[in-house]
Coordinates of C-alpha atoms in Angstrom, one line a residue:
M81 CA -10.4 -11.6 19.3
N82 CA -7.3 -10.8 17.8
L83 CA -6.9 -9.6 14.0
E84 CA -3.7 -8.9 12.1
G85 CA -2.4 -6.2 9.4
R86 CA 0.0 -6.9 6.8
K87 CA 3.6 -6.0 7.5
I88 CA 4.6 -3.0 5.3
I89 CA 7.6 -1.0 4.9
V90 CA 6.9 2.7 5.6
N91 CA 9.8 5.5 4.3
K92 CA 9.8 7.0 7.5
S93 CA 12.0 7.0 10.7
S94 CA 10.4 5.3 13.8
S95 CA 10.5 8.6 15.2
E96 CA 9.0 10.5 12.6
L97 CA 6.4 8.4 12.6
A98 CA 5.9 8.1 16.5
G99 CA 5.8 12.5 16.1
M100 CA 2.9 11.7 13.7
L101 CA 0.6 9.5 15.9
K102 CA 0.9 11.5 19.0
N103 CA -1.3 14.3 16.7
P104 CA -5.0 13.4 17.1
Q105 CA -5.6 15.6 14.1
D106 CA -3.3 14.2 11.8
Y107 CA -5.3 10.2 12.0
K108 CA -7.8 12.2 10.0
D109 CA -5.6 11.6 7.0
L110 CA -5.2 7.8 7.7
M111 CA -9.1 6.7 7.7
P112 CA -10.8 4.6 5.0
E113 CA -13.0 5.8 2.4
G114 CA -16.2 6.4 3.2
L115 CA -15.4 8.9 6.6
Q116 CA -18.6 10.5 7.4
S117 CA -17.1 12.0 10.6
F118 CA -14.2 12.9 12.7
E119 CA -13.6 15.3 15.5
A120 CA -10.2 15.4 17.1
R121 CA -10.1 15.4 20.7
E122 CA -7.3 16.5 23.3
D123 CA -6.0 12.7 23.7
G124 CA -7.7 11.2 20.9
F125 CA -10.2 11.4 18.3
K126 CA -13.8 10.7 17.5
F127 CA -15.2 9.2 13.7
G128 CA -17.8 7.5 12.0
L129 CA -17.4 5.5 8.9
K130 CA -20.8 4.7 6.5
G131 CA -22.4 2.0 7.8
M132 CA -21.0 1.7 11.4
P133 CA -21.4 3.6 14.9
E134 CA -19.1 6.1 15.5
I135 CA -15.9 4.9 17.4
A136 CA -14.1 7.1 20.1
L137 CA -10.3 6.4 20.3
K138 CA -8.0 7.8 22.8
I139 CA -4.2 7.6 22.1
D140 CA -2.9 5.6 25.1
N141 CA 0.5 5.3 24.3
V142 CA 3.5 6.4 21.8
S143 CA 6.8 5.7 20.9
D144 CA 9.4 4.7 18.7
K145 CA 8.2 1.1 18.8
E146 CA 4.7 1.1 18.9
V147 CA 1.6 3.2 19.0
V148 CA -1.6 2.1 21.0
L149 CA -4.8 3.4 20.8
K150 CA -7.7 2.2 23.0
S151 CA -11.5 2.4 23.0
A152 CA -12.8 5.8 24.9
S153 CA -16.2 3.4 25.5
S154 CA -16.3 1.5 28.6
S155 CA -18.7 -0.5 26.9
L156 CA -16.4 -1.8 24.5
D157 CA -12.8 -3.2 25.5
F158 CA -10.7 -3.1 22.5
A159 CA -6.7 -1.9 21.7
L160 CA -5.0 -1.0 18.3
T161 CA -1.7 -1.3 18.4
G162 CA 0.9 -0.4 15.5
S163 CA 4.3 -2.2 15.9
M164 CA 6.8 -0.1 14.8
N165 CA 10.0 -1.9 13.6
A166 CA 13.1 0.5 12.6
L167 CA 14.6 -1.1 9.4
N168 CA 17.1 2.0 8.9
E169 CA 16.9 5.8 9.6
N170 CA 14.4 6.6 6.5
Q171 CA 12.5 3.0 6.6
T172 CA 10.3 1.3 9.6
E173 CA 8.4 -1.9 9.2
V174 CA 4.8 -1.3 10.6
Q175 CA 2.2 -4.0 11.3
L176 CA -1.6 -3.1 13.3
L177 CA -2.6 -5.5 15.7
F178 CA -5.9 -5.2 17.3
E179 CA -7.1 -6.9 20.2
G180 CA -10.7 -6.8 22.1
K181 CA -12.8 -8.4 24.6
F182 CA -16.1 -9.2 22.5
N183 CA -18.8 -11.4 23.2
P184 CA -19.4 -14.2 20.4
F185 CA -22.4 -12.4 18.8
I186 CA -20.6 -9.0 18.7
K187 CA -17.4 -10.8 17.4
M188 CA -19.4 -12.1 14.6
M189 CA -20.9 -8.9 13.6
V190 CA -17.8 -6.8 14.4
E191 CA -14.7 -9.0 12.5
K192 CA -15.1 -8.7 9.0
P193 CA -15.7 -4.8 9.1
L194 CA -12.6 -4.2 11.4
Q195 CA -10.5 -6.6 9.5
N196 CA -11.6 -4.4 6.1
F197 CA -10.8 -0.9 8.6
I198 CA -7.4 -2.6 9.4
N199 CA -6.4 -3.6 6.0
S200 CA -7.5 0.1 4.7
L201 CA -5.3 1.8 7.9
T202 CA -2.6 -0.5 6.7
D203 CA -2.9 1.0 2.9
K204 CA -3.0 4.5 4.0
I205 CA -0.3 4.1 6.0
E206 CA 1.7 2.8 3.8
Q207 CA 1.4 5.8 1.7
L208 CA 2.9 7.9 3.7

């Protein structure tokens, strides 16, 4: 299952964004409304949103071109990638891409909430 967020322009350099996205605690500011719990860890973070189970993510890779978050749970196989394209020294184009391997039943249950989550993250990143 693949989902895409809309492309946005962020008024920060790609290296500034990458620096921020290396710090697990900074992801708390990007979480959507309805955040019920957030726990930063050494290599990632765990969060809970109203009406959804807690999700643990590990920061797999951060560069000036992309940030890759992967599921910290062995039972769910997915990655959330933030693709970053520097437009100039003060602006970066960002797009979130979700790729997950789910059975059809799980896909049917999570597709809409995940798309809403990606849209909400995109909105928060755009405000940086």
